[in-house]
Amino acid sequence: MKDVNSTHVKKPSRLFGGRDYLNKGNNSQVQQVFADNLAKQGLTREQVIATERKLAKFANTMDSLVRIPFTQQGIGADAALSTVPIAGDVAGLILTGYAFILGRQLGVPVSKMTPAIKLAFIDMVVGVVPAVGTLLDIFIRPSRKTLTIVHQHLQDEYGIDDTMHLQRPFLHESLENKQQNSKLWRNPVVAWLHLRIPDILGIIVLLLLGWLMWSVGSWVLGMFDRNTGF
């Protein structure tokens, strides 16, 4: 008869969604499986998080360097490169290859990254189309897709489901360094505010732009009223 428990331990996160399985009283077994998977790749949890953060920093630079506050949507270097016909799109494809390399370093099989690789080629082909290609580049984000695939793999194979280092990788790295030197930065409120600096600045800019547009509009209407007598 097949050993049901041994089958469960082989792929705990895929069969039980990771956390559910841990709640079934098999915490030590599951943690050992995750530790074994890390050991097979010659990795530690700290190395995995550091490498994934490096991937997140790259994905942000390529796909969402300037983004809408409190969202992941934005414009990055990939869209800027696509404004240079052909050469810029090829350069974008080559740079995106760095994301695949980081994924492989974390033990992600090529088969899992195939959707992101296909998206990268689509991004290059579409980017050749003037103007329209650049606009579509904002929504076709192969580096971000790679990050999503890699993070899912880390959850399934290593039990690493932390996301804070992915949401604001540059600021997270900065915060981590600050927390090592000062207790102030370990305060949850201070840490939260530090990680939301781009959003806060984005809201301030939007408010200032709104105020400026309202002021200019009021001035134009005032001039129109004075000159026409309406």
mmCIF file of N, CA and C in Angstrom, residues 117-186:
data_model
loop_
_atom_site.group_PDB
_atom_site.id
_atom_site.type_symbol
_atom_site.label_atom_id
_atom_site.label_comp_id
_atom_site.label_asym_id
_atom_site.label_seq_id
_atom_site.Cartn_x
_atom_site.Cartn_y
_atom_site.Cartn_z
ATOM 1 N N ILE A 117 9.465 33.962 -20.473
ATOM 2 C CA ILE A 117 10.355 34.036 -21.635
ATOM 3 C C ILE A 117 9.557 34.379 -22.889
ATOM 4 N N LYS A 118 8.400 33.734 -23.052
ATOM 5 C CA LYS A 118 7.530 34.032 -24.197
ATOM 6 C C LYS A 118 7.083 35.491 -24.156
ATOM 7 N N LEU A 119 6.752 35.959 -22.958
ATOM 8 C CA LEU A 119 6.292 37.347 -22.804
ATOM 9 C C LEU A 119 7.409 38.320 -23.180
ATOM 10 N N ALA A 120 8.658 37.950 -22.866
ATOM 11 C CA ALA A 120 9.790 38.818 -23.198
ATOM 12 C C ALA A 120 9.941 38.966 -24.711
ATOM 13 N N PHE A 121 9.747 37.873 -25.440
ATOM 14 C CA PHE A 121 9.843 37.931 -26.893
ATOM 15 C C PHE A 121 8.669 38.709 -27.493
ATOM 16 N N ILE A 122 7.480 38.526 -26.901
ATOM 17 C CA ILE A 122 6.314 39.301 -27.357
ATOM 18 C C ILE A 122 6.564 40.784 -27.126
ATOM 19 N N ASP A 123 7.154 41.091 -25.976
ATOM 20 C CA ASP A 123 7.472 42.476 -25.628
ATOM 21 C C ASP A 123 8.412 43.089 -26.662
ATOM 22 N N MET A 124 9.400 42.301 -27.113
ATOM 23 C CA MET A 124 10.356 42.803 -28.096
ATOM 24 C C MET A 124 9.682 43.043 -29.446
ATOM 25 N N VAL A 125 8.858 42.092 -29.874
ATOM 26 C CA VAL A 125 8.199 42.206 -31.179
ATOM 27 C C VAL A 125 7.216 43.366 -31.196
ATOM 28 N N VAL A 126 6.393 43.455 -30.140
ATOM 29 C CA VAL A 126 5.398 44.537 -30.063
ATOM 30 C C VAL A 126 6.075 45.892 -29.951
ATOM 31 N N GLY A 127 7.215 45.937 -29.241
ATOM 32 C CA GLY A 127 7.911 47.198 -29.035
ATOM 33 C C GLY A 127 8.426 47.837 -30.306
ATOM 34 N N VAL A 128 8.561 47.043 -31.361
ATOM 35 C CA VAL A 128 9.044 47.571 -32.639
ATOM 36 C C VAL A 128 8.043 48.553 -33.245
ATOM 37 N N VAL A 129 6.760 48.372 -32.935
ATOM 38 C CA VAL A 129 5.713 49.244 -33.478
ATOM 39 C C VAL A 129 5.832 50.624 -32.838
ATOM 40 N N PRO A 130 6.065 51.665 -33.608
ATOM 41 C CA PRO A 130 6.240 53.017 -33.052
ATOM 42 C C PRO A 130 5.042 53.459 -32.207
ATOM 43 N N ALA A 131 5.314 54.139 -31.124
ATOM 44 C CA ALA A 131 4.302 54.731 -30.233
ATOM 45 C C ALA A 131 3.424 53.674 -29.565
ATOM 46 N N VAL A 132 2.723 52.882 -30.368
ATOM 47 C CA VAL A 132 1.835 51.854 -29.814
ATOM 48 C C VAL A 132 2.632 50.835 -29.014
ATOM 49 N N GLY A 133 3.790 50.452 -29.556
ATOM 50 C CA GLY A 133 4.644 49.487 -28.861
ATOM 51 C C GLY A 133 5.107 50.004 -27.519
ATOM 52 N N THR A 134 5.472 51.279 -27.483
ATOM 53 C CA THR A 134 5.907 51.891 -26.224
ATOM 54 C C THR A 134 4.773 51.915 -25.202
ATOM 55 N N LEU A 135 3.572 52.207 -25.657
ATOM 56 C CA LEU A 135 2.406 52.234 -24.772
ATOM 57 C C LEU A 135 2.115 50.836 -24.218
ATOM 58 N N LEU A 136 2.169 49.826 -25.085
ATOM 59 C CA LEU A 136 1.892 48.464 -24.650
ATOM 60 C C LEU A 136 2.974 47.938 -23.710
ATOM 61 N N ASP A 137 4.192 48.475 -23.838
ATOM 62 C CA ASP A 137 5.284 48.054 -22.956
ATOM 63 C C ASP A 137 4.973 48.321 -21.491
ATOM 64 N N ILE A 138 4.104 49.283 -21.243
ATOM 65 C CA ILE A 138 3.723 49.599 -19.866
ATOM 66 C C ILE A 138 2.968 48.423 -19.228
ATOM 67 N N PHE A 139 2.252 47.661 -20.080
ATOM 68 C CA PHE A 139 1.411 46.569 -19.573
ATOM 69 C C PHE A 139 2.026 45.187 -19.799
ATOM 70 N N ILE A 140 2.963 45.077 -20.755
ATOM 71 C CA ILE A 140 3.656 43.800 -20.983
ATOM 72 C C ILE A 140 4.942 43.841 -20.172
ATOM 73 N N ARG A 141 4.985 43.126 -19.053
ATOM 74 C CA ARG A 141 6.086 43.266 -18.108
ATOM 75 C C ARG A 141 6.735 41.912 -17.817
ATOM 76 N N PRO A 142 7.653 41.472 -18.663
ATOM 77 C CA PRO A 142 8.261 40.141 -18.490
ATOM 78 C C PRO A 142 9.069 39.987 -17.209
ATOM 79 N N SER A 143 9.753 41.039 -16.792
ATOM 80 C CA SER A 143 10.557 40.946 -15.565
ATOM 81 C C SER A 143 9.652 40.772 -14.345
ATOM 82 N N ARG A 144 8.532 41.483 -14.341
ATOM 83 C CA ARG A 144 7.561 41.352 -13.253
ATOM 84 C C ARG A 144 6.934 39.950 -13.265
ATOM 85 N N LYS A 145 6.679 39.429 -14.463
ATOM 86 C CA LYS A 145 6.137 38.078 -14.594
ATOM 87 C C LYS A 145 7.129 37.058 -14.051
ATOM 88 N N THR A 146 8.411 37.262 -14.352
ATOM 89 C CA THR A 146 9.455 36.366 -13.836
ATOM 90 C C THR A 146 9.467 36.384 -12.316
ATOM 91 N N LEU A 147 9.354 37.571 -11.734
ATOM 92 C CA LEU A 147 9.349 37.698 -10.278
ATOM 93 C C LEU A 147 8.176 36.929 -9.674
ATOM 94 N N THR A 148 7.002 37.016 -10.301
ATOM 95 C CA THR A 148 5.821 36.307 -9.808
ATOM 96 C C THR A 148 6.043 34.797 -9.831
ATOM 97 N N ILE A 149 6.611 34.312 -10.930
ATOM 98 C CA ILE A 149 6.879 32.870 -11.071
ATOM 99 C C ILE A 149 7.902 32.418 -10.034
ATOM 100 N N VAL A 150 8.955 33.194 -9.873
ATOM 101 C CA VAL A 150 10.010 32.845 -8.918
ATOM 102 C C VAL A 150 9.455 32.813 -7.496
ATOM 103 N N HIS A 151 8.659 33.812 -7.148
ATOM 104 C CA HIS A 151 8.114 33.865 -5.781
ATOM 105 C C HIS A 151 7.211 32.667 -5.501
ATOM 106 N N GLN A 152 6.417 32.261 -6.479
ATOM 107 C CA GLN A 152 5.565 31.093 -6.299
ATOM 108 C C GLN A 152 6.400 29.831 -6.087
ATOM 109 N N HIS A 153 7.501 29.735 -6.822
ATOM 110 C CA HIS A 153 8.406 28.589 -6.671
ATOM 111 C C HIS A 153 9.013 28.569 -5.272
ATOM 112 N N LEU A 154 9.401 29.724 -4.778
ATOM 113 C CA LEU A 154 9.993 29.799 -3.442
ATOM 114 C C LEU A 154 8.985 29.406 -2.362
ATOM 115 N N GLN A 155 7.736 29.743 -2.581
ATOM 116 C CA GLN A 155 6.685 29.327 -1.647
ATOM 117 C C GLN A 155 6.520 27.816 -1.673
ATOM 118 N N ASP A 156 6.465 27.258 -2.869
ATOM 119 C CA ASP A 156 6.212 25.825 -3.022
ATOM 120 C C ASP A 156 7.368 24.963 -2.531
ATOM 121 N N GLU A 157 8.588 25.363 -2.862
ATOM 122 C CA GLU A 157 9.745 24.506 -2.611
ATOM 123 C C GLU A 157 10.492 24.813 -1.322
ATOM 124 N N TYR A 158 10.488 26.082 -0.909
ATOM 125 C CA TYR A 158 11.287 26.463 0.253
ATOM 126 C C TYR A 158 10.448 26.995 1.408
ATOM 127 N N GLY A 159 9.143 27.157 1.185
ATOM 128 C CA GLY A 159 8.279 27.655 2.248
ATOM 129 C C GLY A 159 8.505 29.116 2.565
ATOM 130 N N ILE A 160 9.062 29.878 1.621
ATOM 131 C CA ILE A 160 9.333 31.303 1.834
ATOM 132 C C ILE A 160 8.218 32.112 1.187
ATOM 133 N N ASP A 161 7.372 32.700 2.006
ATOM 134 C CA ASP A 161 6.254 33.470 1.458
ATOM 135 C C ASP A 161 6.263 34.929 1.910
ATOM 136 N N ASP A 162 7.383 35.391 2.467
ATOM 137 C CA ASP A 162 7.508 36.805 2.829
ATOM 138 C C ASP A 162 7.401 37.659 1.568
ATOM 139 N N THR A 163 6.761 38.817 1.691
ATOM 140 C CA THR A 163 6.598 39.689 0.519
ATOM 141 C C THR A 163 7.099 41.122 0.749
ATOM 142 N N MET A 164 7.433 41.451 1.983
ATOM 143 C CA MET A 164 7.827 42.826 2.266
ATOM 144 C C MET A 164 9.041 43.247 1.429
ATOM 145 N N HIS A 165 9.987 42.338 1.229
ATOM 146 C CA HIS A 165 11.191 42.672 0.474
ATOM 147 C C HIS A 165 10.916 42.799 -1.018
ATOM 148 N N LEU A 166 9.702 42.439 -1.452
ATOM 149 C CA LEU A 166 9.340 42.539 -2.862
ATOM 150 C C LEU A 166 8.577 43.822 -3.159
ATOM 151 N N GLN A 167 7.809 44.287 -2.205
ATOM 152 C CA GLN A 167 6.945 45.447 -2.429
ATOM 153 C C GLN A 167 7.747 46.727 -2.649
ATOM 154 N N ARG A 168 8.786 46.924 -1.857
ATOM 155 C CA ARG A 168 9.647 48.106 -1.984
ATOM 156 C C ARG A 168 11.091 47.643 -1.771
ATOM 157 N N PRO A 169 11.662 46.936 -2.740
ATOM 158 C CA PRO A 169 12.980 46.310 -2.529
ATOM 159 C C PRO A 169 14.097 47.277 -2.180
ATOM 160 N N PHE A 170 14.143 48.439 -2.844
ATOM 161 C CA PHE A 170 15.204 49.410 -2.555
ATOM 162 C C PHE A 170 15.056 49.947 -1.138
ATOM 163 N N LEU A 171 13.837 50.327 -0.786
ATOM 164 C CA LEU A 171 13.576 50.866 0.544
ATOM 165 C C LEU A 171 13.699 49.781 1.613
ATOM 166 N N HIS A 172 13.332 48.551 1.265
ATOM 167 C CA HIS A 172 13.435 47.445 2.216
ATOM 168 C C HIS A 172 14.893 47.199 2.580
ATOM 169 N N GLU A 173 15.757 47.228 1.576
ATOM 170 C CA GLU A 173 17.186 47.042 1.826
ATOM 171 C C GLU A 173 17.730 48.177 2.692
ATOM 172 N N SER A 174 17.299 49.395 2.384
ATOM 173 C CA SER A 174 17.718 50.550 3.172
ATOM 174 C C SER A 174 17.218 50.440 4.608
ATOM 175 N N LEU A 175 15.950 50.028 4.767
ATOM 176 C CA LEU A 175 15.364 49.882 6.104
ATOM 177 C C LEU A 175 16.094 48.804 6.902
ATOM 178 N N GLU A 176 16.425 47.719 6.236
ATOM 179 C CA GLU A 176 17.128 46.618 6.903
ATOM 180 C C GLU A 176 18.466 47.100 7.465
ATOM 181 N N ASN A 177 19.175 47.894 6.697
ATOM 182 C CA ASN A 177 20.459 48.438 7.162
ATOM 183 C C ASN A 177 20.252 49.396 8.329
ATOM 184 N N LYS A 178 19.198 50.213 8.251
ATOM 185 C CA LYS A 178 18.917 51.166 9.329
ATOM 186 C C LYS A 178 18.531 50.432 10.609
ATOM 187 N N GLN A 179 17.765 49.345 10.477
ATOM 188 C CA GLN A 179 17.304 48.602 11.646
ATOM 189 C C GLN A 179 18.454 47.919 12.385
ATOM 190 N N GLN A 180 19.525 47.645 11.670
ATOM 191 C CA GLN A 180 20.685 47.018 12.302
ATOM 192 C C GLN A 180 21.439 48.009 13.182
ATOM 193 N N ASN A 181 21.247 49.300 12.907
ATOM 194 C CA ASN A 181 22.001 50.322 13.636
ATOM 195 C C ASN A 181 21.163 51.151 14.606
ATOM 196 N N SER A 182 19.839 51.091 14.472
ATOM 197 C CA SER A 182 18.997 51.925 15.341
ATOM 198 C C SER A 182 17.685 51.225 15.673
ATOM 199 N N LYS A 183 17.309 51.286 16.943
ATOM 200 C CA LYS A 183 16.056 50.681 17.399
ATOM 201 C C LYS A 183 14.848 51.435 16.859
ATOM 202 N N LEU A 184 15.012 52.735 16.582
ATOM 203 C CA LEU A 184 13.917 53.561 16.082
ATOM 204 C C LEU A 184 13.302 52.964 14.824
ATOM 205 N N TRP A 185 14.146 52.479 13.920
ATOM 206 C CA TRP A 185 13.665 51.971 12.636
ATOM 207 C C TRP A 185 12.991 50.613 12.755
ATOM 208 N N ARG A 186 13.072 49.990 13.940
ATOM 209 C CA ARG A 186 12.381 48.717 14.159
ATOM 210 C C ARG A 186 10.936 48.941 14.594
#
